[in-house]
Each structure stands twice: as C-alpha cells, then as structure tokens.
Amino acid sequence: MGCANKAGSSSATWALTNSCTVYPRKPLKSICLMSYIRYDIGLIRGTIGLAHLLAPCARAARFMSPIQQPSSAQPGALEPSQDVSGAGLASGAALAPPAFSPLYQQIKALILQSLQQSEWRPGDVIPSEFELAARFKVSQGTVRKAIDELAADNLLVRKQGKGTFVATHAEQQVQYRFLRLQPDLGTIQTEGPARRDIIYCKRARASAEVARLLGLRTADALIQVRRVLSFAGVPTICEDLWLPAGPFKGLSAEHLNDYTGAMYSLFETEFGVRMVRASEKLKAVLPDEQAAQLLQVAPSTPLLSVERIAYTYNDTPMELRRGLYLTDTHHYQNDLN
C-alpha cells in the first residue's frame, strides 16, 4: 500500500509502512543512568519493535548486574556478568530484576569457590588481604569482612602474625568440633582419645530414606560403616555411617583401623572431602539387641540417639551418621550463641 510524501517541510517526516497517515517526527530522548533506564519515545506505530529500540541500553544494563567470577586470564578478577538481551520485550515479556548481594558476600562466595576447587587445601595459608584485594579488584576492607565471616563459619582460621589458614580437622582445637558428648568429669581432651573398634566397613545400596537424606537415588552405591567408641575402656557410642561410594572410593576397615586421627581428618587428607557443617536430631530410645550387645548394656537401658548429616562445601550432604550414646558417665553439651 503506497503513501504520498510531503516534501518541502522544514521538519522531517516519518511515514510508517502499513499506514497512509504521516506523523511529524519527534526527537528521541534517552537517559541511561546506572540507577535506572528511562525512555521518552515519540508516537510509534506499525511494525517497529520495542526490543529493537531498547537494545542499546539493554546491553548497557549489564553493568548493573552482580559481580561474577570470570574465566579470564587473571583468576578471580571481577567483571560484569553476561550481556542482557532485550529479545523478549517485543512479545511483552518483562526483564527480571537483577539479584544483588553485598560486595563482601560476593567476595566470600569467590573465596569459597576456590576452597571447593582445592586451590587452597586444608592447612594451607591463603593469600593476604592485600593480595586478594588486588586479585578481586576490591578494597582490603571488603576482603577482610568476607574473611571474618568465613572464619566465623570455621572454614578459615586466623593466626596472629602468621596469616589466615584453611581450617582442618587435623588440628587439635577443631578435632572434636562435631562431637558434643562430654565426660561428666574433665573434658574430652583430658579424657584422651577413644578406642575405636570397626565392626564392619562394607558396600551397600541406598534405601529410599538414606538416599533422600544424602541427596542420592534409591539403590545408589554406598559405603556403610559400623563402629564402637570406648572411653576409659567403657563402650560408650555405637555408630552407623552411610557415605556415598564415589567420593570415598577405596575406603576400607583397614583404612579406618590404621588411621590414628579423627575420622573427618581422614576424609579430608585421604579423600579430599572436608566436612564444614552438620545438623543433628536427638531423641531418647532403647537399643536393639545387637546395639545392646555392642555397648554391653541391657535392652531396657535408655540411650541418646543422635542422627547427624554432615555437609561439605555448597551444602552438599556427604555423610549420614546415627549414633547411640550411653550417658551414664557422659552428657551431651551444645553451646548456643
């Protein structure tokens, strides 16, 4: 369908393809700031797409996205995230607002990512705050706040005059961090290490319940361990453990018997799996016949049942542990802040 042009006018005219009506062209005004994007667009009709008009500032909007760690030549350098496309605007779809987090939280996530990827292993000293600030292109104060939170989470340990180290279960002060059973007299340190008797260490298949708790599929391969811990010669804890078979390939009863340190220290040194947090559920129960025999108590003896799920980085469950605790000479202690 043709349209007649009006020539000789001092102002430019704009004829739309599918309309004979001619509209005077108003200048496009655009203001694109870091805090918002605004357009004042003259009267537009026809087939011109809104997405086509907004594309330049849609690309500019990428600079407002949260900081991400790129795969650039300089590891950990911060740069804007992936380009934002305005392709969906023509069909009426709205751009989702970007998810922001405080800068120190983003630095914390990047340091955590390096820990997960074993850039720094348990016991290693990490780069100084000055070096990390240069790496991530942020202030030392931002790095310091991120490290403070990681230290509060027991993932890093500050040592005066030496630097900041990746926490390890091999250290004496954190060796019993997840063991809350304390002797009525003295401390777990003064009581001395427990004697460990491995009843069995075998391969098994995950039941539906165990698979759900460990984030696996039913019948996935597991390693199942049963052991008894004795303090001062008295059997005190009977534990069953379930571990995903993949990360703990090669774990055997010989491994567990020969290693003299804590079990979580064995996991991180021999298998590269570090338990960083755990959740527990407690209740009073009576032992079954086999547990009563292993603990050398009558079946009518009340015991404390403790079910623990231990997690590695990114809240990935790595262990299900169910223990029966004899509390004749011990108690369960948890300090709350």
PDB file of C-alpha atoms in Angstrom, residues 16 35 97 105 119 140 190 212 303 306 328-329:
ATOM      1  CA  LEU A  16       5.050   4.106   8.538  1.00  0.00           C
ATOM      2  CA  SER A  35      20.454   3.544  38.700  1.00  0.00           C
ATOM      3  CA  PRO A  97      15.232  -7.549  38.081  1.00  0.00           C
ATOM      4  CA  GLN A 105      29.248 -11.580  50.189  1.00  0.00           C
ATOM      5  CA  GLU A 119      43.080 -24.117  45.181  1.00  0.00           C
ATOM      6  CA  GLN A 140      41.015  -4.627  51.674  1.00  0.00           C
ATOM      7  CA  THR A 190      41.743 -34.702  79.240  1.00  0.00           C
ATOM      8  CA  ARG A 212      16.708 -38.837  50.423  1.00  0.00           C
ATOM      9  CA  LEU A 303      20.204 -44.301  75.255  1.00  0.00           C
ATOM     10  CA  VAL A 306      21.909 -38.700  67.653  1.00  0.00           C
ATOM     11  CA  ASP A 328      25.984 -42.977  82.463  1.00  0.00           C
ATOM     12  CA  THR A 329      29.239 -41.015  82.735  1.00  0.00           C
TER      13      THR A 329
END
